[in-house]
Short mmCIF file of C-alpha atoms in Angstrom, two decimals:
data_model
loop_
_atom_site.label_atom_id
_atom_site.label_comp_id
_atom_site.label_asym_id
_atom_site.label_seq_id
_atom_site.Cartn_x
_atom_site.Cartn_y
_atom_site.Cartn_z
CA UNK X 1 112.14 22.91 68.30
CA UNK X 2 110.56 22.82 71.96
CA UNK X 3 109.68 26.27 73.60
CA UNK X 4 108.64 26.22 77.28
CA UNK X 5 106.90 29.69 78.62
CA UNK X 6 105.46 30.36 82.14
CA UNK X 7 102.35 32.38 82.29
CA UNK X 8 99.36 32.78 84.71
CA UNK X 9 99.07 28.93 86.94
CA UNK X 10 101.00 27.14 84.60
CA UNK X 11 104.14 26.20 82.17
CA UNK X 12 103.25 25.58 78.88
CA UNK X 13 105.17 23.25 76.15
CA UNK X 14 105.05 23.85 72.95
CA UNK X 15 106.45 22.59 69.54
CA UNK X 16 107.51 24.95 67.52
CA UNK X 17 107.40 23.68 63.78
CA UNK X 18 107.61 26.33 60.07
CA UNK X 19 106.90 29.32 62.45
CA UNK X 20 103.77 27.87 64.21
CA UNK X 21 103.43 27.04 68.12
CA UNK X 22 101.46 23.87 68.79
CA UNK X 23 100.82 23.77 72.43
CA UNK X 24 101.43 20.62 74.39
CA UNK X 25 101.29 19.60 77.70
CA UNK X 26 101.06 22.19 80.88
CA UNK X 27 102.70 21.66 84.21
CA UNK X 28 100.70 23.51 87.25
CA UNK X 29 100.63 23.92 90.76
CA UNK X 30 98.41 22.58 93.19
CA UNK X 31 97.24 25.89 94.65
CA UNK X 32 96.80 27.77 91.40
CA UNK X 33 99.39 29.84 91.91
CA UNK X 34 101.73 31.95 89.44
CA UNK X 35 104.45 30.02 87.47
CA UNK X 36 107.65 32.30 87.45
CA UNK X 37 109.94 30.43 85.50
CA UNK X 38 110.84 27.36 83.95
CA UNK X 39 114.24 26.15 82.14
CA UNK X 40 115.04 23.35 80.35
CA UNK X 41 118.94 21.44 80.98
CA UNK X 42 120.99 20.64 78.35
CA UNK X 43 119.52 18.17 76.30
CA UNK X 44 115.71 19.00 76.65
CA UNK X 45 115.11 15.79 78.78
CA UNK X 46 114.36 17.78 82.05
CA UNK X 47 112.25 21.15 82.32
CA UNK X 48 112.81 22.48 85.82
CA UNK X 49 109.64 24.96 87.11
CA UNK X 50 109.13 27.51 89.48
CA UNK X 51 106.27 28.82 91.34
CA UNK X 52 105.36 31.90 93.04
CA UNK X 53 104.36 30.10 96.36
CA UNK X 54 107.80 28.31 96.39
CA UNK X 55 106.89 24.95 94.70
CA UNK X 56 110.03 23.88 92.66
CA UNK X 57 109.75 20.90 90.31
CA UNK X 58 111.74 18.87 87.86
CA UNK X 59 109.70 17.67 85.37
CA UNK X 60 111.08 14.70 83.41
CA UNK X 61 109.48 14.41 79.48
CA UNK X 62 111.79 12.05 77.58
CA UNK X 63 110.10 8.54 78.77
CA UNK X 64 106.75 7.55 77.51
CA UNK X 65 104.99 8.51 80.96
CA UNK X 66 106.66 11.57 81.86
CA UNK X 67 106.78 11.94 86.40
CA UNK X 68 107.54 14.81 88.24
CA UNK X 69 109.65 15.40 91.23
CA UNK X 70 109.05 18.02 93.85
CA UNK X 71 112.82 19.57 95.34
CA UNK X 72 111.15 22.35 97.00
CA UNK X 73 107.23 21.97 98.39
CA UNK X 74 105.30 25.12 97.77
CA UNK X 75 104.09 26.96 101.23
CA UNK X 76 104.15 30.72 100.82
CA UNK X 77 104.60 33.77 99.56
CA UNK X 78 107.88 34.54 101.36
CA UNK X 79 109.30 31.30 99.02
CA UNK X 80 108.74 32.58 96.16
CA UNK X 81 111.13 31.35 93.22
CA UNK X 82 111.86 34.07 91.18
CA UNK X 83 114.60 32.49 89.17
CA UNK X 84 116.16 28.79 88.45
CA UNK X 85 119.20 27.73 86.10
CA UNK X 86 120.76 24.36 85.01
CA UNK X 87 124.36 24.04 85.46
CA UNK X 88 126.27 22.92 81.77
CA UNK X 89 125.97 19.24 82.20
CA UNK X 90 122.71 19.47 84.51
CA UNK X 91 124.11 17.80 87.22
CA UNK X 92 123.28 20.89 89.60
CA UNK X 93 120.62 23.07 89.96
CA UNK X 94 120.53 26.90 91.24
CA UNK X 95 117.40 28.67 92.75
CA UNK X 96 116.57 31.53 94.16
CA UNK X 97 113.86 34.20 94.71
CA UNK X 98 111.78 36.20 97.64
CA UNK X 99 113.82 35.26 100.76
CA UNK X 100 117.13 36.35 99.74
CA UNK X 101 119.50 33.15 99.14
CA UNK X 102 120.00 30.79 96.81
CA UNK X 103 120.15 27.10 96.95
CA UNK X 104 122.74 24.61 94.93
CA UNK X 105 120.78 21.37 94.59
CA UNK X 106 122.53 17.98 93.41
CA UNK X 107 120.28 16.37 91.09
CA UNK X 108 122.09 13.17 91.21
CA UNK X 109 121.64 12.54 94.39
CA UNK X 110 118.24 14.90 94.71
CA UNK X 111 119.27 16.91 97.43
CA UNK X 112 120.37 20.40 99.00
CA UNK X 113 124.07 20.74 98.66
CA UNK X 114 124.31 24.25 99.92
CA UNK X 115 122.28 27.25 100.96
CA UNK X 116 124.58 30.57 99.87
CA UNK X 117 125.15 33.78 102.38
CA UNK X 118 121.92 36.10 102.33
CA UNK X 119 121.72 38.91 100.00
CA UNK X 120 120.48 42.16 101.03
CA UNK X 121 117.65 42.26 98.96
CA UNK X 122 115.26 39.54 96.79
CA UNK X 123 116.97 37.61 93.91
CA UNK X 124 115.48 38.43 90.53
CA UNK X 125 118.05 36.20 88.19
CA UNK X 126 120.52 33.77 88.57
CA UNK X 127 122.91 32.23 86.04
CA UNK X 128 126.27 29.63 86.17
CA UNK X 129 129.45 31.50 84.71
CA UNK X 130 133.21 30.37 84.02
CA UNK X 131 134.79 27.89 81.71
CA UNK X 132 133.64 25.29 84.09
CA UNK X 133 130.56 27.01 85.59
CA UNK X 134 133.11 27.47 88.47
CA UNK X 135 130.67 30.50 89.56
CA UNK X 136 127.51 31.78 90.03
CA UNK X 137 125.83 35.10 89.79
CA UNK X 138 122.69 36.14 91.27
CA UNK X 139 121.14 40.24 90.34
CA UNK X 140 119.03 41.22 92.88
CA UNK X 141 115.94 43.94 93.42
CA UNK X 142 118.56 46.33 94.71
CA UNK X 143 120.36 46.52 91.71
CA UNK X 144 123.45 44.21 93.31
CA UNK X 145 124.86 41.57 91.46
CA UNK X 146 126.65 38.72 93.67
CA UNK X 147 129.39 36.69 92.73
CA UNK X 148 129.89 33.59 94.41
CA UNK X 149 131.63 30.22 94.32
CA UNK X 150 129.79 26.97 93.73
CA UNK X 151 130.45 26.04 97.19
CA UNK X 152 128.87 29.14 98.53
CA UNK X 153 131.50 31.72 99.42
CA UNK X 154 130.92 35.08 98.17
CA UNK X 155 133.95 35.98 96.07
CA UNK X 156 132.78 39.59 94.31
CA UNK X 157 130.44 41.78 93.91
CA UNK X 158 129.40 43.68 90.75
CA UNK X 159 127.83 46.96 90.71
CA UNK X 160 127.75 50.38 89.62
CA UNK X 161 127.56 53.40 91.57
CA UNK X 162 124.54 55.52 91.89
CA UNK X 163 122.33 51.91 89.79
CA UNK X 164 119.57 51.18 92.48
CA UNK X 165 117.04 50.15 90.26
CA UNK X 166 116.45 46.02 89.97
CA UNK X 167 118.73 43.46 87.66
CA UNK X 168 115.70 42.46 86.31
CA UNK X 169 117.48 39.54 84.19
CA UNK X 170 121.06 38.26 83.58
CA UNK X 171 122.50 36.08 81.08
CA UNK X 172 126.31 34.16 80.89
CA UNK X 173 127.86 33.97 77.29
CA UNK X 174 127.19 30.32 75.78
CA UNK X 175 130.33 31.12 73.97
CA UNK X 176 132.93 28.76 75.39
CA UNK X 177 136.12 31.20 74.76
CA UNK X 178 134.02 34.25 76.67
CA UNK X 179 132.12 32.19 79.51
CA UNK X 180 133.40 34.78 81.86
CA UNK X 181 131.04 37.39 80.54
CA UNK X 182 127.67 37.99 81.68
CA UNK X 183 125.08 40.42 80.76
CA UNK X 184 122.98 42.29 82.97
CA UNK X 185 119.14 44.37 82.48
CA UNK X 186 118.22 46.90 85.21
CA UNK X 187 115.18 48.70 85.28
CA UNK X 188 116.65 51.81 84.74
CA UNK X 189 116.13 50.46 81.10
CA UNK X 190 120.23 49.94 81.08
CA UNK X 191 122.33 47.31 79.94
CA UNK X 192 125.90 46.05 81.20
CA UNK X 193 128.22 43.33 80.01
CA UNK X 194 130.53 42.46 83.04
CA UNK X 195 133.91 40.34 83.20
CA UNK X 196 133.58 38.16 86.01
CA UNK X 197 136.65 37.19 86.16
CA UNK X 198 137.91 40.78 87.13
CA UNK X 199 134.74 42.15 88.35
CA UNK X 200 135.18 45.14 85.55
CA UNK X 201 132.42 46.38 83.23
CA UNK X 202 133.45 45.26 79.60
CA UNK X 203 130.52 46.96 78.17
CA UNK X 204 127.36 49.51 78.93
CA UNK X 205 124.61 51.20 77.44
CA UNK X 206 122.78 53.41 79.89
CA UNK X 207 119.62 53.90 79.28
CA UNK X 208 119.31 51.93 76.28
CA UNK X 209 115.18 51.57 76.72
CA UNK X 210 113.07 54.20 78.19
CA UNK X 211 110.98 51.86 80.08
CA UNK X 212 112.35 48.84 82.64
CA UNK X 213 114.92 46.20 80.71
CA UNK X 214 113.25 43.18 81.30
CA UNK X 215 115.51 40.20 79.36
CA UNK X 216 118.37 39.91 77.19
CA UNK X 217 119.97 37.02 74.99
CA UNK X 218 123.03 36.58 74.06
CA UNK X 219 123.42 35.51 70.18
CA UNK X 220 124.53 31.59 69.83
CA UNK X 221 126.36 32.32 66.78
CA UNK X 222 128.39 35.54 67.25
CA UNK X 223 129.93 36.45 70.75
CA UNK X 224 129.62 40.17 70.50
CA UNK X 225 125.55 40.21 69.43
CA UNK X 226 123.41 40.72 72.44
CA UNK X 227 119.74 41.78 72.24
CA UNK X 228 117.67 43.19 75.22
CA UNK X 229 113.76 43.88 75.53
CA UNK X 230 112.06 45.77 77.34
CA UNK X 231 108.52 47.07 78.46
CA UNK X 232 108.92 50.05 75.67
CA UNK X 233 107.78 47.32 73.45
CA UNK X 234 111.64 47.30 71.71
CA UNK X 235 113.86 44.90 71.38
CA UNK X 236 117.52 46.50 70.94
CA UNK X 237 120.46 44.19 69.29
CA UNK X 238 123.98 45.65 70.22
CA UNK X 239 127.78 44.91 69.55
CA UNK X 240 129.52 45.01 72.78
CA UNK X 241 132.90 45.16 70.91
CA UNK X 242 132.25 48.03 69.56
CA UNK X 243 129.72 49.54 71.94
CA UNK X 244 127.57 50.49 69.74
CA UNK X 245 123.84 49.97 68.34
CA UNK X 246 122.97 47.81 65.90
CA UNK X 247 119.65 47.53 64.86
CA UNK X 248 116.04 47.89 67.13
CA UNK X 249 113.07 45.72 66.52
CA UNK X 250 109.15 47.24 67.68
CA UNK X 251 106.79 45.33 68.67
CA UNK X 252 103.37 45.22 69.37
CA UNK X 253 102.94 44.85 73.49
CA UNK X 254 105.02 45.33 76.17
CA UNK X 255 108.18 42.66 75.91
CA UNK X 256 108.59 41.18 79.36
CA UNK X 257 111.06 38.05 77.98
CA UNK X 258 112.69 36.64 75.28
CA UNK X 259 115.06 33.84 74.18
CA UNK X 260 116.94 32.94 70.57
CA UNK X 261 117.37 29.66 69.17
CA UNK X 262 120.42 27.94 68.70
CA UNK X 263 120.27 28.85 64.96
CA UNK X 264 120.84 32.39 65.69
CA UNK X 265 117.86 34.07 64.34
CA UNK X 266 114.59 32.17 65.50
CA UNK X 267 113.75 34.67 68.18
CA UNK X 268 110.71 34.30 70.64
CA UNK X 269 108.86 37.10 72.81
CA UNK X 270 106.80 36.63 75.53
CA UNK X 271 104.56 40.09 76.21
CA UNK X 272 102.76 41.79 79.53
CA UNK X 273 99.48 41.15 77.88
CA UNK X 274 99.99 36.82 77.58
CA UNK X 275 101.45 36.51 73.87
CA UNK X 276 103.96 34.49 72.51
CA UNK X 277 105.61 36.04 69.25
CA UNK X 278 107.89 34.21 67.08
CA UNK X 279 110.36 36.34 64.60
CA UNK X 280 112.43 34.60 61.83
CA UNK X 281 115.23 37.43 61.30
CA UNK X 282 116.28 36.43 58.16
CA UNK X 283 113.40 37.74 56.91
CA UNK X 284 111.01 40.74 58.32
CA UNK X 285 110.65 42.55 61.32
CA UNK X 286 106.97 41.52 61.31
CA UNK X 287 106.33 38.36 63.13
CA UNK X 288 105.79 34.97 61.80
CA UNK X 289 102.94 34.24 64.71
CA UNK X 290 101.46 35.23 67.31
CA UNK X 291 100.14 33.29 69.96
CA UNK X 292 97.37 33.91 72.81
CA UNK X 293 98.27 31.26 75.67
CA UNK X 294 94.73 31.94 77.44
CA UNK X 295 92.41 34.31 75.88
CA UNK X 296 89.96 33.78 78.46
CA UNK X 297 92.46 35.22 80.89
CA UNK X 298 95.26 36.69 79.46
CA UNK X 299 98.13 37.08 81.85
CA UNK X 300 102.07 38.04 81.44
CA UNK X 301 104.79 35.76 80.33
CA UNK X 302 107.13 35.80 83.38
CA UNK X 303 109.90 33.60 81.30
CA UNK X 304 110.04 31.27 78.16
CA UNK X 305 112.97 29.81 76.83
CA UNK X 306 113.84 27.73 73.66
CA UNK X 307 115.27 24.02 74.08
CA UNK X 308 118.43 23.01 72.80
CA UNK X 309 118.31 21.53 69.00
CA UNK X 310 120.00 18.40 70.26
CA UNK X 311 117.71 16.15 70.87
CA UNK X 312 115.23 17.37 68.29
CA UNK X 313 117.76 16.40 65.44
CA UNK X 314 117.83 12.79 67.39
CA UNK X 315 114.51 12.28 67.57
CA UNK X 316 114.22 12.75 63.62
CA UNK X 317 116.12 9.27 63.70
CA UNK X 318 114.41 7.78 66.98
CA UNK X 319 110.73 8.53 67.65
CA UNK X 320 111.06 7.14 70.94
CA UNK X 321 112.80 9.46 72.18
CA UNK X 322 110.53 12.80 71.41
CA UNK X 323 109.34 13.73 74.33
CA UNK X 324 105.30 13.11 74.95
CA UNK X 325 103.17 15.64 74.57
CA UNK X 326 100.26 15.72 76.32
CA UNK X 327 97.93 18.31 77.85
CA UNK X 328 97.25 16.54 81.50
CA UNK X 329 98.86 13.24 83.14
CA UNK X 330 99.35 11.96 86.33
CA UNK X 331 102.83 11.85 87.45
CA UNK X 332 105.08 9.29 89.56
CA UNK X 333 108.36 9.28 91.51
CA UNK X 334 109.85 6.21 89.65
CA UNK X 335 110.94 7.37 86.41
CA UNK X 336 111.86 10.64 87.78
CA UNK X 337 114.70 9.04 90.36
CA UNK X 338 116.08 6.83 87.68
CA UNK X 339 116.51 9.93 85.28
CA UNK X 340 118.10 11.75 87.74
CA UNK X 341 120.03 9.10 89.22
CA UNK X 342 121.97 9.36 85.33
CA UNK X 343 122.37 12.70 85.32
CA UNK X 344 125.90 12.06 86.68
CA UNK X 345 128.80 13.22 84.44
CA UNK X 346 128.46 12.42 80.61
CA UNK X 347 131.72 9.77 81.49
CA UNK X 348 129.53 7.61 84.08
CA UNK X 349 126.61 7.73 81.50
CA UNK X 350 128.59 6.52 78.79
CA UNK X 351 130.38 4.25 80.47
CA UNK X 352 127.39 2.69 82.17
CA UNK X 353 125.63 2.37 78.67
CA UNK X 354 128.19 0.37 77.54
CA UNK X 355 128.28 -2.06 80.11
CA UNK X 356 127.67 -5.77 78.59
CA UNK X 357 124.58 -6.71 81.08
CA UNK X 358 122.48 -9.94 80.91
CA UNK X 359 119.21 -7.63 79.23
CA UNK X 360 121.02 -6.11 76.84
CA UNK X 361 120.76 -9.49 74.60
CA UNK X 362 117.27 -11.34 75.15
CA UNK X 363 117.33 -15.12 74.91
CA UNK X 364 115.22 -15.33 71.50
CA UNK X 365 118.49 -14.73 69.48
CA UNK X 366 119.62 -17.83 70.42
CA UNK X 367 116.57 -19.34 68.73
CA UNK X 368 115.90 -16.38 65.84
CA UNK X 369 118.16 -18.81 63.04
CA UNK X 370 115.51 -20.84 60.87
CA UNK X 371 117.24 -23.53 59.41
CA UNK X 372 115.56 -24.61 55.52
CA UNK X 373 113.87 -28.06 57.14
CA UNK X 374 112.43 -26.06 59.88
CA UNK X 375 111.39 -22.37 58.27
CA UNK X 376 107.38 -23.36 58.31
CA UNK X 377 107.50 -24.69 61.61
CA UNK X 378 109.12 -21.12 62.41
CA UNK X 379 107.00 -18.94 61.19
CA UNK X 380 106.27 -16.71 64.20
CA UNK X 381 109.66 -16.53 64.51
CA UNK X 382 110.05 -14.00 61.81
CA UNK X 383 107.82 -11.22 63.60
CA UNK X 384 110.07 -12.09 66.93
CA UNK X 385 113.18 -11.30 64.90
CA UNK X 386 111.45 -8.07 63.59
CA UNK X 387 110.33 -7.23 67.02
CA UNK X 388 113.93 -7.71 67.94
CA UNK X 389 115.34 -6.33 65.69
CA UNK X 390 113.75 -2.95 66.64
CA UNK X 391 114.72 -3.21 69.93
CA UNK X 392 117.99 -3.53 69.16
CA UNK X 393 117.79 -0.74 67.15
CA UNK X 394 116.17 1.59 69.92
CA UNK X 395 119.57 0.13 72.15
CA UNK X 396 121.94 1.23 69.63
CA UNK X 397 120.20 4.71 69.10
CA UNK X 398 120.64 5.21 73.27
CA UNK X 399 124.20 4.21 73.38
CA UNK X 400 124.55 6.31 69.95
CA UNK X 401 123.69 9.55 71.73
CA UNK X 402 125.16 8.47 75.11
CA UNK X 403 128.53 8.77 72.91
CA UNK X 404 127.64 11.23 71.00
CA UNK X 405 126.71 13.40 74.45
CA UNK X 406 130.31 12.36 75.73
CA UNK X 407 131.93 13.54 72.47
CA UNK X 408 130.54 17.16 72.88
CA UNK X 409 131.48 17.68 76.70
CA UNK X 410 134.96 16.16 76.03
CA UNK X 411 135.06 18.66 73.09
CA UNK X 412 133.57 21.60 74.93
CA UNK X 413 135.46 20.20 78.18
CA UNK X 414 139.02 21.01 76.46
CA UNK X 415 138.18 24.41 75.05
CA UNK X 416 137.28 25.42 78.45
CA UNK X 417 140.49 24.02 79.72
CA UNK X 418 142.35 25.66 76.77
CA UNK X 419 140.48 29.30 77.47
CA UNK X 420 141.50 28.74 81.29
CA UNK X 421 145.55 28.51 80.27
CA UNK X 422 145.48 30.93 77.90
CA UNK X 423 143.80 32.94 80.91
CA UNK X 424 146.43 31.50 83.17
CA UNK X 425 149.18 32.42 80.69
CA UNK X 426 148.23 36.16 80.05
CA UNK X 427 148.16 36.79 84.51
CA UNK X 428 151.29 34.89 84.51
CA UNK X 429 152.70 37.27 81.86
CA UNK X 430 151.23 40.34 83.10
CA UNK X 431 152.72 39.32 86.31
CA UNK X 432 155.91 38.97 84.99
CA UNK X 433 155.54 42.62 83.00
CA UNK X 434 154.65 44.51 86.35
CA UNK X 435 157.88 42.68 87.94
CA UNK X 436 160.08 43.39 84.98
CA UNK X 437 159.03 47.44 85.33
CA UNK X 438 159.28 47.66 88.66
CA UNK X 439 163.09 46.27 88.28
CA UNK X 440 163.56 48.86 85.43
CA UNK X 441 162.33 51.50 87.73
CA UNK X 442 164.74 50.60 90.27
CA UNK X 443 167.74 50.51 88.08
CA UNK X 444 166.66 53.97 87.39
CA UNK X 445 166.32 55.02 90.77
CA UNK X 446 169.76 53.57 92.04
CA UNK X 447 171.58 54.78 88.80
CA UNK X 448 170.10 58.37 89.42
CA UNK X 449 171.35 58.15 92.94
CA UNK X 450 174.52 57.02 92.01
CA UNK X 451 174.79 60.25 89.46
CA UNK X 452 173.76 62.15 92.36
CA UNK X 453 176.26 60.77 94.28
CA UNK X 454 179.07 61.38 91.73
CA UNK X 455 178.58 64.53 91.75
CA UNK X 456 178.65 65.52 95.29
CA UNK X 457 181.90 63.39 96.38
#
C-alpha cells in the first residue's frame, strides 16, 4: 500500500509493506517552503501537492520517468493552499486555502474552470459530496461550512450557532448509499456529521476532545464508524447511528492527521512532533511502527493519506505499472499532458484502449512463424517472439484494467443513480403525504363549518 504525508519542505512517498514504511521519493518546492497537503486520485496514478506559498502540482508516478505539472505557480504567502481534493473519477480538481475561494480545475484539459464566490474567512478543508460529486463543501477558519455547486453557485450553508472556532478538517462518506453525508472537526475539539442534502445535522458530539479536532476518517467498511484525532493525543471512534462512543485510542504525541486504509483497520497518524504511526486494529492499541520523517528537523505532519488498493493488487500481476520510487528526479511536461489528457471519463479511456491502431500489432508477427527447413536460420527469431510476446502481454494488462476501471464506475455509477431515485422517490412521497394532510385538514375544516352551520339555520 502507498502512503503519501506532507511535512516540513516536502511530500514524502512511502510503501507501506507487513507494518513497515519504506520511504520513497519526495516532491518539494523550489523556495523551501511548507508542504500543506497532498492527495492522491482514484487509482494512485496522480498525487496532487500543495504548498504554503501557493505552488500547486500534479505529480504523475505511474510511467517509468515520473513529470510534474505546475496548475498553480507558487508566489506568496497570501496563496497559500491549505487544502486540495480529487473529484471520484479525477477528472476535476478542487483547491483552496489563504485567500478565501476555491478553484475547480479541469485536468483534462489542464485548466481553470471556475473560481467560486469568496468566503468570509480562509478555507481550511475542502471535499466533493453527492452521489455524483454534484457538490462541494469547503469549512473555513470561521467555523462556516459552504455548500456550493460544481459550477460555483453557493447553494447552502452549514453551521451551528454560537461554533466560531475553525473546521479544521472535513470528510464526505465513501459509502455510495450515504454520499450526502459529510463529517466535520472544529477546534472546539467537536465533531458533526451533516446531511447535505438538507443542510440538517445528522449527528454531533460536542466536545468530544479537549484539545482542537484536527482530522477525521470515515471507516471504508461500515457507514456509521467515524474516528476523529485530535491534539489531546486521542483518537475517538464513534457510531453516528447511535450517537454514541465507541472506543478511544492514546497515543504518544499530539495527532494532527490521520487516514484508514481501504481494509478498514490499517490506520495511519501523522503527529505535531514529525511522526508517522501505523496501527493494525485487529490487533493492539500499541503501534506497529513508528516513523521519524526528518530527525534532523522534525516538523508536523500537515496531511497524509493512504492510496487506494487498486492499483497495488494490479501491479502484483504487472510490474510495470508500480509506480517508481525514487528519492530525486528531474521532471518534464510530456508525460504529464498525455496522462492527463486520459483522465477523461473511464468510457473515453476504455473505448480509446480498444481502438485497433497500426502499433498495437508490430510487423515482426508477420515474420515470428519458423517453418522446420528454416528454424536454424531463425534463431534470433525466438528471443523476438519472447520480446513480443511480453509486450503483448504488458498491452493486454493496460486494456485489462482500462475495463476493469470501466466496470467499477459503471457499477458505482448505477448505485449512485439508484440512491438518487430512491432519494427522488421518498421527496416525491413526502410531498404527496403533506398534500394528502393538508386535504384531510380541509375536509375537517369545511365539515366542522358545515356542523356549525346546521346548527344555527
Amino acid at each position: 500500500m502507498l502512503l503519501a504525508a506532507a511535512a516540513g519542505n516536502a511530500v514524502s512517498i512511502f510503501d507501506v509493506e507487513g507494518g513497515n514504511l519504506r520511504e520513497g521519493r519526495k516532491i518539494s518546492s523550489a523556495s523551501e517552503t511548507t508542504a500543506t497537503c497532498a492527495v492522491w486520485n482514484h487509482n494512485n496514478r496522480i498525487l496532487a501537492s500543495a504548498f504554503a506559498n501557493g505552488l500547486l502540482s500534479i505529480n504523475t508516478l505511474t510511467a517509468r520517468e515520473p513529470s510534474l505539472c505546475n496548475l498553480q505557480e507558487g508566489s506568496s504567502p497570501d496563496k497559500r493552499i491549505n487544502a486540495v481534493q480529487f473529484s471520484a473519477g479525477s477528472r476535476y480538481l478542487i483547491s483552496g486555502g489563504a485567500d478565501r475561494v476555491v478553484r475547480f480545475w479541469d485536468l483534462k484539459h489542464q485548466q481553470l474552470k471556475h473560481v467560486f464566490p469568496e468566503c468570509s474567512s480562509s478555507i481550511q478543508t475542502l471535499a466533493f459530496t453527492g452521489q455524483s460529486d454534484e457538490h462541494v463543501v469547503a469549512g473555513s477558519e470561521a467555523g462556516v461550512v459552504y455548500l456550493y455547486t460544481q459550477n460555483g453557485m453557493q447553494s447552502n450553508v452549514l453551521q451551528v450557532d454560537g461554533e466560531t472556532s475553525p473546521v479544521q478538517f472535513l470528510q464526505s462518506s465513501p459509502h455510495p448509499f450515504v454520499r450526502d453525508k459529510v463529517g466535520a472537526v472544529y477546534g472546539s475539539g467537536s465533531l458533526r456529521v451533516w446531511d447535505a442534502a438538507t443542510a440538517s445535522v445528522i449527528s454531533s458530539f460536542e466536545h468530544l476532545h479537549w484539545a482542537p479536532a484536527t482530522s477525521l476518517a470515515f471507516s471504508p467498511v461500515s457507514k456509521n464508524l467515524v474516528a476523529t484525532a485530535g491534539l489531546d493525543k486521542r483518537i475517538v471512534f464513534c457510531d453516528i447511528a447511535q450517537k454514541k462512543e465507541m472506543n478511544c485510542l492514546e497515543g504518544p504525541y499530539p495527532i494532527t492527521s490521520i487516514s484508514l486504509y481501504s481494509n478498514g483497520h490499517s490506520l495511519a497518524t501523522g503527529t505535531s512532533t514529525g511522526h508517522i504511526l501505523l496501527y493494525d486494529m485487529r490487533r493492539t492499541a500499541k503501534p506497529l511502527s513508528v516513523h521519524v520523517i526528518d530527525a534532523q528537523k522534525p516538523e508536523s505532519v500537515n496531511f497524509l493519506q493512504f492510496g487506494s488498493s487498486l492499483d497495488k493488487v494490479r501491479s502484483m500481476d504487472d510490474p510495470y505499472s508500480r509506480p517508481k520510487m525514487k528519492k530525486h528526479h528531474s521532471f518534464s511536461m510530456q508525460g504529464m499532458q498525455s496522462s492527463l489528457q486520459h483522465l477523461a471519463t473511464p468510457k473515453e479511456l476504455s473505448t480509446s484502449s480498444s481502438l485497433p491502431s497500426s502499433p498495437l500489432v508490430p510487423p515482426v508477427l508477420s515474420d515470428a512463424r519458423p517453418t522446420t527447413n528454416q528454424s536454424h536460420d531463425h534463431a534470433p527469431s525466438t528471443k523476438l517472439d519472447t520480446s513480443t510476446q511480453q509486450w503483448l502481454q504488458r498491452e493486454l494488462e493496460t486494456m485489462k484494467q482500462a475495463l476493469s476501471d470501466e466496470i467499477a464506475n459503471v457499477h458505482l455509477e448505477v448505485l449512485r443513480q439508484h440512491q438518487a431515485q430512491q432519494t427522488e422517490m421518498t421527496k416525491a412521497l413526502q410531498d404527496v403525504t403533506k398534500q394528502l394532510q393538508a386535504i384531510i385538514a380541509e375536509n375537517k375544516r369545511l365539515h366542522d363549518e358545515n356542523d356549525r352551520l346546521r346548527n344555527v339555520f
